[in-house]
Amino acid sequence: LVGFRAVYYGLSAAETRGPNALIARAVVAPALGAKKEHSMNAAALPELETPRFKALVSHCIHCGLCLQSCPTYDVFGTEMDAPRGRIALMRAASEGRISPDELSGAFSRHINLCLSCLSCQTACPSGVKYAELIETTKVALDRHHRQGVLERFVRWVGLVQTMPHVG
């Protein structure tokens, strides 16, 4: 049954083990009715725990029509780098099934790979407001992310020093 669920959600057997165990907890485990492995810190990403956000996430029917329109899915070919996979991750985060370590690791990587081109939103037959979902999630991640020295330096050079000064 686990293999069937993994195939149904577009996961290979390798993607349900090791570093891709996040996928198994976000997509396959809820389909099987598994219990939570981690209880997310309630204050980790409170923006994702609002009733409005949970309602927006629940509009996705997992039909997969968004996959063909997503440029990052074309490049990487993994479920978590497609809108359907990102919505599954967002749902898992809103339900507390993703640990704080994974929020700053794999979860953040998959969410930030989204170009926010919204071609998936036009392809969606159920009218999922992907723009609002991805924007809320990216802002929440950015707000609660502690930047390292290298990242701060690159942002300072890229945004402060190379951008023209207005005024």
PDB file of C-alpha atoms in Angstrom:
ATOM      1  CA  LEU A   1       0.000   0.000   0.000  1.00  0.00           C
ATOM      2  CA  VAL A   2       2.820   2.428   0.755  1.00  0.00           C
ATOM      3  CA  GLY A   3       4.298   1.738  -2.678  1.00  0.00           C
ATOM      4  CA  PHE A   4       0.922   2.387  -4.290  1.00  0.00           C
ATOM      5  CA  ARG A   5       0.527   5.710  -2.467  1.00  0.00           C
ATOM      6  CA  ALA A   6       4.081   6.712  -3.384  1.00  0.00           C
ATOM      7  CA  VAL A   7       3.441   5.936  -7.048  1.00  0.00           C
ATOM      8  CA  TYR A   8       0.065   7.710  -6.939  1.00  0.00           C
ATOM      9  CA  TYR A   9       1.727  10.870  -5.652  1.00  0.00           C
ATOM     10  CA  GLY A  10       4.577  10.562  -8.163  1.00  0.00           C
ATOM     11  CA  LEU A  11       7.249   9.393  -5.716  1.00  0.00           C
ATOM     12  CA  SER A  12       9.868   6.756  -6.381  1.00  0.00           C
ATOM     13  CA  ALA A  13      10.797   4.285  -3.667  1.00  0.00           C
ATOM     14  CA  ALA A  14      14.072   6.162  -3.141  1.00  0.00           C
ATOM     15  CA  GLU A  15      12.219   9.418  -2.517  1.00  0.00           C
ATOM     16  CA  THR A  16      10.441   7.958   0.513  1.00  0.00           C
ATOM     17  CA  ARG A  17      13.723   7.226   2.335  1.00  0.00           C
ATOM     18  CA  GLY A  18      16.789   9.144   3.455  1.00  0.00           C
ATOM     19  CA  PRO A  19      16.969  12.883   2.813  1.00  0.00           C
ATOM     20  CA  ASN A  20      13.627  12.755   1.023  1.00  0.00           C
ATOM     21  CA  ALA A  21      11.796  11.429   4.050  1.00  0.00           C
ATOM     22  CA  LEU A  22      10.173  14.880   4.252  1.00  0.00           C
ATOM     23  CA  ILE A  23       8.197  13.918   1.177  1.00  0.00           C
ATOM     24  CA  ALA A  24       6.965  10.748   2.843  1.00  0.00           C
ATOM     25  CA  ARG A  25       5.775  12.680   5.903  1.00  0.00           C
ATOM     26  CA  ALA A  26       4.191  15.477   3.873  1.00  0.00           C
ATOM     27  CA  VAL A  27       2.401  13.416   1.227  1.00  0.00           C
ATOM     28  CA  VAL A  28       2.362   9.671   1.786  1.00  0.00           C
ATOM     29  CA  ALA A  29       1.935   9.475   5.570  1.00  0.00           C
ATOM     30  CA  PRO A  30      -1.246  11.598   5.713  1.00  0.00           C
ATOM     31  CA  ALA A  31      -2.738   9.546   2.900  1.00  0.00           C
ATOM     32  CA  LEU A  32      -2.174   6.459   5.014  1.00  0.00           C
ATOM     33  CA  GLY A  33      -3.515   8.109   8.150  1.00  0.00           C
ATOM     34  CA  ALA A  34      -0.148   8.038   9.933  1.00  0.00           C
ATOM     35  CA  LYS A  35       0.378   9.880  13.198  1.00  0.00           C
ATOM     36  CA  LYS A  36       2.550  12.991  13.481  1.00  0.00           C
ATOM     37  CA  GLU A  37       6.249  12.253  13.839  1.00  0.00           C
ATOM     38  CA  HIS A  38       7.174  15.775  14.902  1.00  0.00           C
ATOM     39  CA  SER A  39       5.175  18.425  16.615  1.00  0.00           C
ATOM     40  CA  MET A  40       6.156  21.705  15.074  1.00  0.00           C
ATOM     41  CA  ASN A  41       6.911  24.562  17.390  1.00  0.00           C
ATOM     42  CA  ALA A  42       3.694  26.585  17.435  1.00  0.00           C
ATOM     43  CA  ALA A  43       5.616  29.808  16.948  1.00  0.00           C
ATOM     44  CA  ALA A  44       7.784  28.508  14.064  1.00  0.00           C
ATOM     45  CA  LEU A  45       5.582  29.780  11.217  1.00  0.00           C
ATOM     46  CA  PRO A  46       2.326  31.083  12.715  1.00  0.00           C
ATOM     47  CA  GLU A  47       1.314  32.581   9.346  1.00  0.00           C
ATOM     48  CA  LEU A  48       0.771  29.048   8.025  1.00  0.00           C
ATOM     49  CA  GLU A  49      -1.449  28.036  10.925  1.00  0.00           C
ATOM     50  CA  THR A  50      -4.232  30.554  10.307  1.00  0.00           C
ATOM     51  CA  PRO A  51      -7.712  29.304   9.333  1.00  0.00           C
ATOM     52  CA  ARG A  52      -7.549  31.346   6.114  1.00  0.00           C
ATOM     53  CA  PHE A  53      -4.289  29.713   5.020  1.00  0.00           C
ATOM     54  CA  LYS A  54      -5.582  26.233   5.872  1.00  0.00           C
ATOM     55  CA  ALA A  55      -8.728  26.914   3.841  1.00  0.00           C
ATOM     56  CA  LEU A  56      -6.678  28.055   0.838  1.00  0.00           C
ATOM     57  CA  VAL A  57      -4.474  24.946   1.013  1.00  0.00           C
ATOM     58  CA  SER A  58      -7.505  22.661   1.176  1.00  0.00           C
ATOM     59  CA  HIS A  59      -8.788  23.846  -2.219  1.00  0.00           C
ATOM     60  CA  CYS A  60      -6.169  21.750  -4.040  1.00  0.00           C
ATOM     61  CA  ILE A  61      -7.637  18.475  -5.329  1.00  0.00           C
ATOM     62  CA  HIS A  62      -4.226  17.041  -6.338  1.00  0.00           C
ATOM     63  CA  CYS A  63      -5.268  16.509  -9.962  1.00  0.00           C
ATOM     64  CA  GLY A  64      -1.801  17.270 -11.347  1.00  0.00           C
ATOM     65  CA  LEU A  65      -2.844  19.581 -14.159  1.00  0.00           C
ATOM     66  CA  CYS A  66      -0.433  22.181 -12.794  1.00  0.00           C
ATOM     67  CA  LEU A  67       2.602  19.953 -13.326  1.00  0.00           C
ATOM     68  CA  GLN A  68       2.905  20.501 -17.074  1.00  0.00           C
ATOM     69  CA  SER A  69       2.772  24.269 -16.699  1.00  0.00           C
ATOM     70  CA  CYS A  70       5.457  24.512 -13.986  1.00  0.00           C
ATOM     71  CA  PRO A  71       8.955  25.403 -15.239  1.00  0.00           C
ATOM     72  CA  THR A  72      10.719  24.137 -12.101  1.00  0.00           C
ATOM     73  CA  TYR A  73       8.986  20.762 -12.430  1.00  0.00           C
ATOM     74  CA  ASP A  74      10.219  20.588 -16.042  1.00  0.00           C
ATOM     75  CA  VAL A  75      13.793  21.192 -14.896  1.00  0.00           C
ATOM     76  CA  PHE A  76      13.953  19.111 -11.701  1.00  0.00           C
ATOM     77  CA  GLY A  77      11.215  16.553 -12.343  1.00  0.00           C
ATOM     78  CA  THR A  78      10.440  16.013  -8.654  1.00  0.00           C
ATOM     79  CA  GLU A  79       7.010  16.236  -7.084  1.00  0.00           C
ATOM     80  CA  MET A  80       8.117  18.627  -4.343  1.00  0.00           C
ATOM     81  CA  ASP A  81       9.369  21.083  -6.983  1.00  0.00           C
ATOM     82  CA  ALA A  82       5.913  21.316  -8.537  1.00  0.00           C
ATOM     83  CA  PRO A  83       2.884  23.250  -7.272  1.00  0.00           C
ATOM     84  CA  ARG A  84       1.082  20.098  -6.127  1.00  0.00           C
ATOM     85  CA  GLY A  85       4.096  19.040  -4.051  1.00  0.00           C
ATOM     86  CA  ARG A  86       4.620  22.504  -2.614  1.00  0.00           C
ATOM     87  CA  ILE A  87       0.970  22.668  -1.594  1.00  0.00           C
ATOM     88  CA  ALA A  88       1.374  19.287   0.115  1.00  0.00           C
ATOM     89  CA  LEU A  89       4.394  20.700   1.971  1.00  0.00           C
ATOM     90  CA  MET A  90       2.455  23.829   2.928  1.00  0.00           C
ATOM     91  CA  ARG A  91      -0.397  21.680   4.229  1.00  0.00           C
ATOM     92  CA  ALA A  92       2.039  19.541   6.232  1.00  0.00           C
ATOM     93  CA  ALA A  93       3.642  22.672   7.722  1.00  0.00           C
ATOM     94  CA  SER A  94       0.255  24.156   8.612  1.00  0.00           C
ATOM     95  CA  GLU A  95      -0.692  20.914  10.366  1.00  0.00           C
ATOM     96  CA  GLY A  96       2.599  20.720  12.259  1.00  0.00           C
ATOM     97  CA  ARG A  97       3.990  17.626  10.527  1.00  0.00           C
ATOM     98  CA  ILE A  98       7.323  19.250   9.603  1.00  0.00           C
ATOM     99  CA  SER A  99      10.047  19.762  12.176  1.00  0.00           C
ATOM    100  CA  PRO A 100      11.733  23.168  12.647  1.00  0.00           C
ATOM    101  CA  ASP A 101      14.981  21.737  11.223  1.00  0.00           C
ATOM    102  CA  GLU A 102      13.193  20.675   8.047  1.00  0.00           C
ATOM    103  CA  LEU A 103      11.483  24.061   7.801  1.00  0.00           C
ATOM    104  CA  SER A 104      14.853  25.745   7.427  1.00  0.00           C
ATOM    105  CA  GLY A 105      16.223  22.947   5.247  1.00  0.00           C
ATOM    106  CA  ALA A 106      14.311  20.915   2.675  1.00  0.00           C
ATOM    107  CA  PHE A 107      10.998  22.752   3.089  1.00  0.00           C
ATOM    108  CA  SER A 108      12.623  26.131   2.521  1.00  0.00           C
ATOM    109  CA  ARG A 109      14.603  24.865  -0.498  1.00  0.00           C
ATOM    110  CA  HIS A 110      11.503  23.497  -2.249  1.00  0.00           C
ATOM    111  CA  ILE A 111       9.414  26.595  -1.551  1.00  0.00           C
ATOM    112  CA  ASN A 112      12.138  29.033  -2.606  1.00  0.00           C
ATOM    113  CA  LEU A 113      12.721  27.207  -5.898  1.00  0.00           C
ATOM    114  CA  CYS A 114       9.277  28.403  -7.020  1.00  0.00           C
ATOM    115  CA  LEU A 115       9.629  31.214  -9.549  1.00  0.00           C
ATOM    116  CA  SER A 116       6.176  32.589  -8.645  1.00  0.00           C
ATOM    117  CA  CYS A 117       5.339  32.788 -12.345  1.00  0.00           C
ATOM    118  CA  LEU A 118       1.793  31.569 -11.520  1.00  0.00           C
ATOM    119  CA  SER A 119       1.373  29.531 -14.702  1.00  0.00           C
ATOM    120  CA  CYS A 120       0.031  26.806 -12.419  1.00  0.00           C
ATOM    121  CA  GLN A 121      -2.718  29.098 -11.155  1.00  0.00           C
ATOM    122  CA  THR A 122      -4.123  29.546 -14.665  1.00  0.00           C
ATOM    123  CA  ALA A 123      -3.950  25.780 -15.287  1.00  0.00           C
ATOM    124  CA  CYS A 124      -5.766  24.893 -12.050  1.00  0.00           C
ATOM    125  CA  PRO A 125      -9.353  23.680 -12.599  1.00  0.00           C
ATOM    126  CA  SER A 126     -10.333  24.121  -8.938  1.00  0.00           C
ATOM    127  CA  GLY A 127      -9.180  27.730  -8.669  1.00  0.00           C
ATOM    128  CA  VAL A 128      -6.431  27.343  -6.077  1.00  0.00           C
ATOM    129  CA  LYS A 129      -5.050  30.775  -5.191  1.00  0.00           C
ATOM    130  CA  TYR A 130      -1.434  29.687  -5.507  1.00  0.00           C
ATOM    131  CA  ALA A 131      -0.160  33.272  -5.559  1.00  0.00           C
ATOM    132  CA  GLU A 132      -1.496  33.902  -2.073  1.00  0.00           C
ATOM    133  CA  LEU A 133      -0.228  30.558  -0.788  1.00  0.00           C
ATOM    134  CA  ILE A 134       3.324  30.875  -2.100  1.00  0.00           C
ATOM    135  CA  GLU A 135       3.615  34.545  -1.152  1.00  0.00           C
ATOM    136  CA  THR A 136       2.437  33.908   2.418  1.00  0.00           C
ATOM    137  CA  THR A 137       4.817  30.978   2.770  1.00  0.00           C
ATOM    138  CA  LYS A 138       7.839  32.787   1.322  1.00  0.00           C
ATOM    139  CA  VAL A 139       7.231  35.848   3.508  1.00  0.00           C
ATOM    140  CA  ALA A 140       6.831  33.643   6.597  1.00  0.00           C
ATOM    141  CA  LEU A 141      10.050  31.774   5.822  1.00  0.00           C
ATOM    142  CA  ASP A 142      11.940  34.995   5.214  1.00  0.00           C
ATOM    143  CA  ARG A 143      10.589  36.588   8.383  1.00  0.00           C
ATOM    144  CA  HIS A 144      11.676  33.666  10.561  1.00  0.00           C
ATOM    145  CA  HIS A 145      14.965  32.884   8.798  1.00  0.00           C
ATOM    146  CA  ARG A 146      18.226  33.894  10.432  1.00  0.00           C
ATOM    147  CA  GLN A 147      20.661  34.931   7.718  1.00  0.00           C
ATOM    148  CA  GLY A 148      24.269  33.819   7.890  1.00  0.00           C
ATOM    149  CA  VAL A 149      27.250  36.125   7.403  1.00  0.00           C
ATOM    150  CA  LEU A 150      27.733  35.163   3.754  1.00  0.00           C
ATOM    151  CA  GLU A 151      24.049  35.650   2.933  1.00  0.00           C
ATOM    152  CA  ARG A 152      23.987  39.061   4.615  1.00  0.00           C
ATOM    153  CA  PHE A 153      27.107  40.092   2.704  1.00  0.00           C
ATOM    154  CA  VAL A 154      25.738  38.937  -0.659  1.00  0.00           C
ATOM    155  CA  ARG A 155      22.432  40.741  -0.042  1.00  0.00           C
ATOM    156  CA  TRP A 156      24.292  43.892   1.022  1.00  0.00           C
ATOM    157  CA  VAL A 157      26.471  43.858  -2.098  1.00  0.00           C
ATOM    158  CA  GLY A 158      23.620  42.886  -4.412  1.00  0.00           C
ATOM    159  CA  LEU A 159      20.879  45.105  -3.048  1.00  0.00           C
ATOM    160  CA  VAL A 160      22.608  48.039  -1.386  1.00  0.00           C
ATOM    161  CA  GLN A 161      25.836  48.547  -3.298  1.00  0.00           C
ATOM    162  CA  THR A 162      24.937  47.618  -6.887  1.00  0.00           C
ATOM    163  CA  MET A 163      21.418  49.029  -7.029  1.00  0.00           C
ATOM    164  CA  PRO A 164      21.219  52.681  -7.982  1.00  0.00           C
ATOM    165  CA  HIS A 165      20.507  55.022  -5.138  1.00  0.00           C
ATOM    166  CA  VAL A 166      17.285  56.982  -5.625  1.00  0.00           C
ATOM    167  CA  GLY A 167      17.129  60.570  -4.468  1.00  0.00           C
TER     168      GLY A 167
END
